[in-house]
CSV table of C-alpha atoms and ligand atoms in Angstrom, one decimal:
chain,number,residue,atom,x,y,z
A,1,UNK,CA,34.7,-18.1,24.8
A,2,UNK,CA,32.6,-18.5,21.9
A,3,UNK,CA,31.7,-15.6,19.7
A,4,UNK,CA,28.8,-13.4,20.1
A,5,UNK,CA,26.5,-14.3,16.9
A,6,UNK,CA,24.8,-11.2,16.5
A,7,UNK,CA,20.5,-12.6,15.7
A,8,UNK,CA,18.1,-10.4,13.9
A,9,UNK,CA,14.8,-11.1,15.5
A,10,UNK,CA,11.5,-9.5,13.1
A,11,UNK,CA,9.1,-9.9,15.9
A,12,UNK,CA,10.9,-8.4,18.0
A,13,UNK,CA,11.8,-5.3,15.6
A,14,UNK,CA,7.7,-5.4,14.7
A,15,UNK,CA,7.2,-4.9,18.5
A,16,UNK,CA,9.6,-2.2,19.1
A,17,UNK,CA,8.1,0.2,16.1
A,18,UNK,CA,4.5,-0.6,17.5
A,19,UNK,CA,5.8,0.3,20.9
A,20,UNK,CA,7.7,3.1,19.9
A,21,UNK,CA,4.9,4.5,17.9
A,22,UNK,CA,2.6,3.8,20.7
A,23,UNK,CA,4.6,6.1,23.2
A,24,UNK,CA,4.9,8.6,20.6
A,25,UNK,CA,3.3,12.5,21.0
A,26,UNK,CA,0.6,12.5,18.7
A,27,UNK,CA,0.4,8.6,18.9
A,28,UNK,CA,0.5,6.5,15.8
A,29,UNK,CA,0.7,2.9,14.0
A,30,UNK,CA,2.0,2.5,10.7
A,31,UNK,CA,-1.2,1.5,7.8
A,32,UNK,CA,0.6,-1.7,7.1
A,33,UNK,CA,-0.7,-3.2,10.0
A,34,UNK,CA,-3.9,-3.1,9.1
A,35,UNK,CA,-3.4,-6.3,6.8
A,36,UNK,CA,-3.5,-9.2,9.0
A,37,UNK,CA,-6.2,-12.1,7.5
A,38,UNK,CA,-9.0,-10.1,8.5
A,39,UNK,CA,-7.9,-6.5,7.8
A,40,UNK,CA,-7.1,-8.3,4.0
A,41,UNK,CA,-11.0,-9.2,4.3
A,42,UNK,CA,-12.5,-6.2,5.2
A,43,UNK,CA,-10.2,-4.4,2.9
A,44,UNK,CA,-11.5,-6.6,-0.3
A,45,UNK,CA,-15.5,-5.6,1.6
A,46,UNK,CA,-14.4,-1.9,0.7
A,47,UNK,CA,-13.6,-2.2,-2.6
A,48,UNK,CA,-17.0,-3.0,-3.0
A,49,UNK,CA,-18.4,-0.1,-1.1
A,50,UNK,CA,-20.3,2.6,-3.0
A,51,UNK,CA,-18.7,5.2,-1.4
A,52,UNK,CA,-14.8,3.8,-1.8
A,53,UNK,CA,-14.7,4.5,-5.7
A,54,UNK,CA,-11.0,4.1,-6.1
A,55,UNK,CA,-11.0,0.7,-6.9
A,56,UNK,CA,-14.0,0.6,-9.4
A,57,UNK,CA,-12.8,3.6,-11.2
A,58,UNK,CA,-9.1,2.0,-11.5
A,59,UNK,CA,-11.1,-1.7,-13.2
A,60,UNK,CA,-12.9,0.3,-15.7
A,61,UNK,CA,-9.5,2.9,-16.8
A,62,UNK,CA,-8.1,-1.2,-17.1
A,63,UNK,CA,-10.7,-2.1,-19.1
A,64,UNK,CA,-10.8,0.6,-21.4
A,65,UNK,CA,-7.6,1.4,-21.8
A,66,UNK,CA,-5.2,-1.6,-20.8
A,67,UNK,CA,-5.0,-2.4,-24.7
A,68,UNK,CA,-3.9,1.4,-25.2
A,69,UNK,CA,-0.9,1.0,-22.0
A,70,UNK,CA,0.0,-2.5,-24.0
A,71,UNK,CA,1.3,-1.2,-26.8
A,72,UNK,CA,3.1,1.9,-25.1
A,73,UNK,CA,5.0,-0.1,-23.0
A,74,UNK,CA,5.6,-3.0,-26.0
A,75,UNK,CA,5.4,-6.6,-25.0
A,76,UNK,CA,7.9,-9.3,-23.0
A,77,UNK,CA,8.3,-6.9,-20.1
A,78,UNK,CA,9.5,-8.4,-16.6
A,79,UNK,CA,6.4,-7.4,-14.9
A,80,UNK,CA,7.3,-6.7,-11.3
A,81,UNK,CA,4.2,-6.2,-9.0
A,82,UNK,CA,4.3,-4.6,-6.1
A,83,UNK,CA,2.1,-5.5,-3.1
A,84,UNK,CA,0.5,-8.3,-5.3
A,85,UNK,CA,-1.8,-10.1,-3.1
A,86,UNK,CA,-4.0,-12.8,-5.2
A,87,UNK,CA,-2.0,-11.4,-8.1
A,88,UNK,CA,-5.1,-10.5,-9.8
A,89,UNK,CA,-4.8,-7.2,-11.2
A,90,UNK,CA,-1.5,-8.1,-13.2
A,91,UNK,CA,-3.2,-12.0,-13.9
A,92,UNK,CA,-6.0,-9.2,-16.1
A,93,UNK,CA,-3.1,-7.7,-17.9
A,94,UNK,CA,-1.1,-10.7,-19.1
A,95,UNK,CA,-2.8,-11.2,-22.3
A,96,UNK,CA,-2.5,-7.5,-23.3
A,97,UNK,CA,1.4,-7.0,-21.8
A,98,UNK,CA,2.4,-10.4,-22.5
A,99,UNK,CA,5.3,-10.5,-20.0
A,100,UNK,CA,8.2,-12.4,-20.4
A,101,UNK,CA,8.0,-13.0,-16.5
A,102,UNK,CA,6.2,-12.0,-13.8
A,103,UNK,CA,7.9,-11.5,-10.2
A,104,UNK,CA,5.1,-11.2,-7.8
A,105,UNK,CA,5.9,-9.4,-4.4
A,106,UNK,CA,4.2,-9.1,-1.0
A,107,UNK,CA,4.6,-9.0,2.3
A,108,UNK,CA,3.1,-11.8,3.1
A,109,UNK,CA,4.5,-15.5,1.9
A,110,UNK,CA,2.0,-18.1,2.2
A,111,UNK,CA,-0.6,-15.7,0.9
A,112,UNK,CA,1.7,-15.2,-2.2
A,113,UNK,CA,2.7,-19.1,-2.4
A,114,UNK,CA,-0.8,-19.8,-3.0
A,115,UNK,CA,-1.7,-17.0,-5.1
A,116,UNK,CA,1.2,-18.3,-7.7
A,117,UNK,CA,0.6,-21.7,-7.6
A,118,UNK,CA,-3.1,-21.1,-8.9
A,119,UNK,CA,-2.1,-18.7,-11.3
A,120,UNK,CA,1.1,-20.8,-13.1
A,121,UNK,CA,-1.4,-23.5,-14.7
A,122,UNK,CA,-3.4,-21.5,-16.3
A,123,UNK,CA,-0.2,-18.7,-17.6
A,124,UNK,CA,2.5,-22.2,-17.9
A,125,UNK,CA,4.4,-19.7,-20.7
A,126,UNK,CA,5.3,-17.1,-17.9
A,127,UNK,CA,8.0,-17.8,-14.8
A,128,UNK,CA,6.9,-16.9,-12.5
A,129,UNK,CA,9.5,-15.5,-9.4
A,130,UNK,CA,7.6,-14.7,-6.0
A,131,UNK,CA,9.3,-12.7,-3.8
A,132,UNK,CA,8.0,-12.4,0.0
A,133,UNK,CA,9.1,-8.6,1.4
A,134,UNK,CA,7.9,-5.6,3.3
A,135,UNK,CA,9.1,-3.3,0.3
A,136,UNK,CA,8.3,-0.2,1.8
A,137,UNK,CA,11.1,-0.8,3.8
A,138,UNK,CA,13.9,-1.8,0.8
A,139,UNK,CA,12.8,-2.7,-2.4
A,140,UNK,CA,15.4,-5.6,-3.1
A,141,UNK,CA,15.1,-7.9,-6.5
A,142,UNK,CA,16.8,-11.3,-6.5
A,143,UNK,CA,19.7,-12.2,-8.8
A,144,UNK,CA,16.9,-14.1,-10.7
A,145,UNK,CA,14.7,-11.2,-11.8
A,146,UNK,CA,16.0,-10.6,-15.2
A,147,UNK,CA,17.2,-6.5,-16.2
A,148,UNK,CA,15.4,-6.4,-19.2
A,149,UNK,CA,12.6,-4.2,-19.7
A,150,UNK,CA,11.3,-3.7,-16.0
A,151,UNK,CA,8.2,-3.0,-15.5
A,152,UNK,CA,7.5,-2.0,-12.1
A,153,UNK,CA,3.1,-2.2,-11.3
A,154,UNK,CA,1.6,-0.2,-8.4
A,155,UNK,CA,-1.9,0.0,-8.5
A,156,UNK,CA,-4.9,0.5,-6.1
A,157,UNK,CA,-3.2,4.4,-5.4
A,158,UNK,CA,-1.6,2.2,-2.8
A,159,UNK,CA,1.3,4.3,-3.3
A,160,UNK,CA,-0.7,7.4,-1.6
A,161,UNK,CA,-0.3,5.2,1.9
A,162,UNK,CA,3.7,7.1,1.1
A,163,UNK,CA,4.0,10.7,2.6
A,164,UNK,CA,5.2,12.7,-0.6
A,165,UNK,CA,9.1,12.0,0.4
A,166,UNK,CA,8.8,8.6,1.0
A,167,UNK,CA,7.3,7.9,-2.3
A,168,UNK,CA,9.6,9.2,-3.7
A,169,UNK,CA,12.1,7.5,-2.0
A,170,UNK,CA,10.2,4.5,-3.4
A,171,UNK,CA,10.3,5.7,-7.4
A,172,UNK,CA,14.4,6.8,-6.8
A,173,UNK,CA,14.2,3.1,-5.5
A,174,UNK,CA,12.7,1.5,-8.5
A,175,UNK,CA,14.6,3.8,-10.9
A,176,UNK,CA,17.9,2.7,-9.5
A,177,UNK,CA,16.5,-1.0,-10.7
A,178,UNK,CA,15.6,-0.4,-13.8
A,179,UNK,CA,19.2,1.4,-15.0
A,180,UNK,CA,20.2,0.0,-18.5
A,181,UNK,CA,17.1,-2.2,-18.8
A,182,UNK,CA,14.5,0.1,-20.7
A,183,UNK,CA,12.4,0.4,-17.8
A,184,UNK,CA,9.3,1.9,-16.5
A,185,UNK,CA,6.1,2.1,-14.0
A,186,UNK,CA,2.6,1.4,-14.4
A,187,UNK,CA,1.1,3.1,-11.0
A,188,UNK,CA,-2.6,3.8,-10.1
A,189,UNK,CA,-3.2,7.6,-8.5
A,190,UNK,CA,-6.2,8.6,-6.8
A,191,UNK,CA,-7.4,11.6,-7.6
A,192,UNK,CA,-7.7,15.0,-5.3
A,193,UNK,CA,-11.5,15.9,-5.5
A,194,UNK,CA,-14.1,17.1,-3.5
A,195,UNK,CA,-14.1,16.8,0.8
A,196,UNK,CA,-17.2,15.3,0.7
A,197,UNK,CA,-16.7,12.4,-1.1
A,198,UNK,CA,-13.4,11.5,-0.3
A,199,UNK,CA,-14.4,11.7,3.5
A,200,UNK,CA,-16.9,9.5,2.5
A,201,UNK,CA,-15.0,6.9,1.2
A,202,UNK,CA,-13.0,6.6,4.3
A,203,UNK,CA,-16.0,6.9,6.8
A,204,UNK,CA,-19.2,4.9,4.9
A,205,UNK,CA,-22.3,4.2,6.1
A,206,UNK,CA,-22.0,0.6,7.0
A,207,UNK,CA,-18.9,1.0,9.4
A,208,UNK,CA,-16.4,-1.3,7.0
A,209,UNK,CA,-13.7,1.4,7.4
A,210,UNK,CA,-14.3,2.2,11.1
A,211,UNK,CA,-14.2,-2.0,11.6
A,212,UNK,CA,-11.0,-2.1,9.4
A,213,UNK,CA,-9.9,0.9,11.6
A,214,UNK,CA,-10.2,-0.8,14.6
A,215,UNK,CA,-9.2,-3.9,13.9
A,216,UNK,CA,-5.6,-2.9,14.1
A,217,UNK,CA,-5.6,-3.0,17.3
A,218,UNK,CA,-6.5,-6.4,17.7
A,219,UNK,CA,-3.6,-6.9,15.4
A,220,UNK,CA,-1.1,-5.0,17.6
A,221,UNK,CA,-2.2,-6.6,20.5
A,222,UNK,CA,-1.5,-9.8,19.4
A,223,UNK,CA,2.1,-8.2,17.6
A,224,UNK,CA,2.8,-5.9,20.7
A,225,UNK,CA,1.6,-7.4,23.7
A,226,UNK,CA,-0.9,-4.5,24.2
A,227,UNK,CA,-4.5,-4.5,26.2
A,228,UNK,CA,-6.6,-2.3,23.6
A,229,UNK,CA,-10.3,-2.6,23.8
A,230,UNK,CA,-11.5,-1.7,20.9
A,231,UNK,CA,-14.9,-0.7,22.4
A,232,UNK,CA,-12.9,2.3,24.1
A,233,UNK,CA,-11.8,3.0,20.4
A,234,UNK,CA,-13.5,5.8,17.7
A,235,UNK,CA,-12.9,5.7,14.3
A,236,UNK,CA,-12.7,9.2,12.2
A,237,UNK,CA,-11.3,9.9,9.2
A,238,UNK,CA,-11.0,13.3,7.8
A,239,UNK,CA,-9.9,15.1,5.1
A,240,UNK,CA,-6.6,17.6,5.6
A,241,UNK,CA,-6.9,19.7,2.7
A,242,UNK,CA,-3.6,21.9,3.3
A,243,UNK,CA,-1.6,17.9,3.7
A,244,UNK,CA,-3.7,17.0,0.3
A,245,UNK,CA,-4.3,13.9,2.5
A,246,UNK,CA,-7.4,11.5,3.9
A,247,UNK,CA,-6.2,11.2,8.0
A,248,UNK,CA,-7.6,8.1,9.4
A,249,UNK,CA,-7.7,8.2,13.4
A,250,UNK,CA,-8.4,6.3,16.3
A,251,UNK,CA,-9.7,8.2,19.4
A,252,UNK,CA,-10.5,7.3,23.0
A,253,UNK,CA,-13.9,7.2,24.3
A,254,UNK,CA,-12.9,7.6,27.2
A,255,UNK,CA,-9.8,7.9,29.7
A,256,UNK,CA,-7.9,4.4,28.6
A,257,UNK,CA,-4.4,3.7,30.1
A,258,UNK,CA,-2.9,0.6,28.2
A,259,UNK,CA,-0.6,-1.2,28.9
A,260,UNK,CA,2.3,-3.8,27.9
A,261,UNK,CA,4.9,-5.9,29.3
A,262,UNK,CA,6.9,-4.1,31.7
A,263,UNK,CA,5.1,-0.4,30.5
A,264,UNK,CA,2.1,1.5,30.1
A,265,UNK,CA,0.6,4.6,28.9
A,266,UNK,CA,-2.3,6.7,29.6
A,267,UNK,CA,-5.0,8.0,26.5
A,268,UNK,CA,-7.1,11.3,27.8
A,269,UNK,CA,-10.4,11.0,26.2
A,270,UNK,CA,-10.7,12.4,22.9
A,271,UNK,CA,-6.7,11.7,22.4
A,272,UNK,CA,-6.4,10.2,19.0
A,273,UNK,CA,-3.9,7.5,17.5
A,274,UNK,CA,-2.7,8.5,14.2
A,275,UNK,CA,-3.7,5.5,11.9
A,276,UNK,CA,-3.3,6.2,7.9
A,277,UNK,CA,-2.5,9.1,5.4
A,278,UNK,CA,-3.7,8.5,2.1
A,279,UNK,CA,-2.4,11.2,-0.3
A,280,UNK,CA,-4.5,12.1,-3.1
A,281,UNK,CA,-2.4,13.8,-6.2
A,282,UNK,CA,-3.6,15.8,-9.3
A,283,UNK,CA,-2.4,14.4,-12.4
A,284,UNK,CA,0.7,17.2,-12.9
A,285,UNK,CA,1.7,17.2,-9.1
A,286,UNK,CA,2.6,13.3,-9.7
A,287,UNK,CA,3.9,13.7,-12.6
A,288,UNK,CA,5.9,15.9,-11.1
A,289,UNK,CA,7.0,13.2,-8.3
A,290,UNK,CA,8.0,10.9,-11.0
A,291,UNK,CA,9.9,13.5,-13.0
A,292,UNK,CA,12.3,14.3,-10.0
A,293,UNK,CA,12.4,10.5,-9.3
A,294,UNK,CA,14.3,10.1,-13.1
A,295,UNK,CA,11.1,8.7,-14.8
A,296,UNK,CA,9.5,10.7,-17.6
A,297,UNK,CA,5.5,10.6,-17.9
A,298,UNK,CA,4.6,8.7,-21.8
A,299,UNK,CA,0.9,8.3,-21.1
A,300,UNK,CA,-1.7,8.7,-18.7
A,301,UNK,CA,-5.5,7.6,-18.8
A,302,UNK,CA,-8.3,8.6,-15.8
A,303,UNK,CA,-11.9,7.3,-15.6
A,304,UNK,CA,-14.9,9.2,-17.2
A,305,UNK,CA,-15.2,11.0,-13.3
A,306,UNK,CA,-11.5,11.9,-13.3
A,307,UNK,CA,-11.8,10.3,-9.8
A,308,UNK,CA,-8.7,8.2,-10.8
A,309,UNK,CA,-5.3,8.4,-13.2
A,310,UNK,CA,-3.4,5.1,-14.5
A,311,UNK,CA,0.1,6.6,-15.2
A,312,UNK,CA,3.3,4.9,-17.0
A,313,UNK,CA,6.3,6.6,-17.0
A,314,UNK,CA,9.1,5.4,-18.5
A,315,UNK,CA,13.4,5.5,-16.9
A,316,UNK,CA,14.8,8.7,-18.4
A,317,UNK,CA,18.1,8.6,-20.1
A,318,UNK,CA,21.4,8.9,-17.6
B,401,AVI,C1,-4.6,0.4,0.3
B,401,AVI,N1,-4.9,1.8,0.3
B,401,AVI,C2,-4.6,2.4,-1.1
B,401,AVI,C3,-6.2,2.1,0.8
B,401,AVI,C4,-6.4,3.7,0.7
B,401,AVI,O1,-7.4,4.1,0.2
B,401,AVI,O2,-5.6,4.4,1.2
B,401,AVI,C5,-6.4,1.7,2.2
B,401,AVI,C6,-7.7,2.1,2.9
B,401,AVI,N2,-7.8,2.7,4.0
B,401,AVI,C7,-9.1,2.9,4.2
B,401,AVI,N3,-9.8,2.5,3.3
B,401,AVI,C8,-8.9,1.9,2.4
């Protein structure tokens, strides 16, 4: 007889987490699946949201500051950017940070692909090494990604999508990759502040964050097989103040039993699917992350609202 050849199948891992999640008491679906081409869409819409401030206050702490995080973190770095999409944010910082190369990385390849080959013409001085991964899961660099002055980027506060543990995870993660190479992060925070606003940010008046809400669930159906009608579907977000997080939610309007190949389960109205955490830090509390994580804090700069911190930490000694 042949041998067995054992096959990893990613589709049909994706569809076991959603399903898993799915039949889970409270109910929820990881935040990473809001980004299919449509969730990227109405993600860039709120960015331009009045009341979603994070990324307006993270361009101008850019613009003010980038020359100021230049020269603290000294130029030729390997700039490695996590969650990269159109690549734009770093593309703003190469002629401040001057990076000896630049190593791209997101979940999603073609995006990526295309977002590189714009960008190489116009930086032909700077290799440029794409990598496509879901890093949340293991942050892996390729044997081509030099060790010489890492410089890990994490902007947009996207690093708040982490509970507290498994961003730290993450910074143990990138620490472990920059040992021996004089390395470091450049992350983007937002800010703990007042309920009102930051409820408002993830509930505004137009409905962009109840549509990008929602919208998941057009994306599991199509990953999981699932029956969700998203008209049975309420989005609320709210602010959990003892969590120090923003709780995005999906409830039922009404009874909804949904089903899947071969399974089903039943939704009381009012039940809620648990959709996003974003974790909002003071200053000293991620400082603090980043200290147990073996990096040590060298500079940090927040707009004129202190709605948002740019921080850059550098690999401690040992
Ligand atoms: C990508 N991430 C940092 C956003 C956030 O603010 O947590 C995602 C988002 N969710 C609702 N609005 C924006």
């Amino acid at each position: 007889m042949p041998p067995s050849v054992e096959t990893f199948d990613p589709q049909a891992a994706i569809r076991a987490e959603l399903l898993e999640g799915l039949l889970a008491e409270p109910a929820h679906i990881a935040s990473k699946y809001f980004y299919d081409a449509l969730g990227c869409k109405l993600f860039e819409a709120i960015c331009e949201l009045p009341e979603y401030a994070l990324t307006r206050n993270e361009a101008a702490i850019f613009a003010e500051h980038g020359a100021a995080m230049a020269r603290a973190i000294g130029p030729g770095c390997t700039l490695i950017d996590l969650g990269a999409g159109n690549c734009a944010k770093a593309a703003a910082l190469f002629p401040l940070l001057h990076p000896s190369q630049y190593v791209p990385i997101d979940i999603s390849q073609d995006f990526l692909l295309e977002s590189v080959a714009r960008l190489q013409p116009r930086f032909a001085h700077i290799e440029m090494t794409p990598v496509a991964q879901d890093f949340s899961e293991h942050l892996q660099l390729p044997a081509s990604v030099r060790a010489e002055h890492r410089l890990f980027f994490y902007p947009g506060s996207s690093i708040g999508n982490f509970s507290p543990s498994q961003a730290l995870a993450l910074l143990r993660r990138m620490r472990a990759l920059c040992l021996g190479c004089d390395g470091g992060v450049l992350i983007g925070i937002d800010l703990l502040k007042d309920k009102a606003v930051l409820e408002a940010a993830y509930d505004d008046a137009l409905g962009l964050t109840a549509a990008f809400n929602l919208n998941l669930l057009r994306h599991v159906n199509r990953l999981a097989g699932t029956d969700f009608d998203v008209k049975q579907w309420l989005h609320r977000a709210h602010f959990n103040a003892s969590l120090g997080r923003v709780e995005m939610h999906l409830l039922a309007a009404e009874d909804v039993r949904l089903s899947w190949p071969g399974q089903q389960r039943f939704f009381m109205s009012g039940e809620s699917i648990h959709t996003e955490n974003s974790f909002k830090y003071s200053t000293e509390g991620f400082t603090e992350l980043l200290q147990r994580a073996g990096f040590e804090a060298q500079g940090q700069w927040t707009d004129a609202d202190q709605g948002f911190a740019v921080i850059h930490a550098r690999a401690s000694a040992g």
